[in-house]
Amino acid sequence: MMKNDEEYVKSSNINLIISSVLYDLIEKIEKYINDIKYNKEKILRELPPIGKIKILKGNVL
């Protein structure tokens, strides 16, 4: 990888995963994907509820 490439990756929103061992690369990719899923779930849990449901007496079928 060239020095300009490294600078571009650092200055942008790109996650670069490098490994010379295939199994290590696969593990790193799986960890990255799990981290993204965890962060997404964490953000969704912190959001306030969208609405409330109220059951009116005598209007339930």
XYZ file of C-alpha atoms in Angstrom:
61
model
C 0.000 0.000 0.000
C 1.300 3.414 -0.922
C 1.679 6.256 1.582
C -0.952 8.329 -0.250
C -3.406 5.448 0.078
C -2.845 5.255 3.830
C -3.428 8.997 4.194
C -6.630 8.751 2.142
C -7.977 5.926 4.297
C -7.172 7.818 7.516
C -8.820 11.017 6.276
C -11.983 9.332 4.960
C -14.723 7.207 6.471
C -13.228 3.944 5.176
C -12.381 0.993 7.383
C -9.435 -0.931 5.986
C -8.901 -4.508 7.134
C -5.547 -6.015 6.200
C -4.060 -9.395 6.996
C -1.638 -11.744 5.296
C -3.400 -14.775 6.805
C -6.794 -15.653 5.355
C -8.257 -17.007 8.605
C -7.177 -13.895 10.486
C -8.750 -11.701 7.803
C -12.047 -13.595 8.070
C -12.041 -13.218 11.871
C -11.366 -9.493 11.601
C -14.185 -9.047 9.080
C -16.616 -11.005 11.285
C -15.631 -8.900 14.310
C -16.132 -5.700 12.292
C -19.590 -6.834 11.148
C -20.579 -7.780 14.718
C -19.392 -4.393 15.985
C -21.549 -2.632 13.387
C -24.584 -4.720 14.376
C -23.996 -4.006 18.079
C -23.651 -0.266 17.483
C -26.823 -0.225 15.371
C -28.781 -2.101 18.067
C -27.412 0.230 20.751
C -28.552 3.311 18.831
C -32.008 1.826 18.230
C -32.403 0.988 21.946
C -31.629 4.591 22.889
C -34.356 6.037 20.649
C -37.595 7.061 22.357
C -40.707 5.037 21.566
C -42.560 6.193 18.461
C -46.009 6.140 20.001
C -48.318 4.670 22.608
C -51.292 2.368 22.273
C -54.366 3.026 24.340
C -57.264 0.559 24.390
C -60.585 2.311 24.772
C -63.170 0.564 26.895
C -65.985 -0.912 24.806
C -64.137 -0.465 21.473
C -62.270 -3.764 21.333
C -63.608 -6.397 18.933
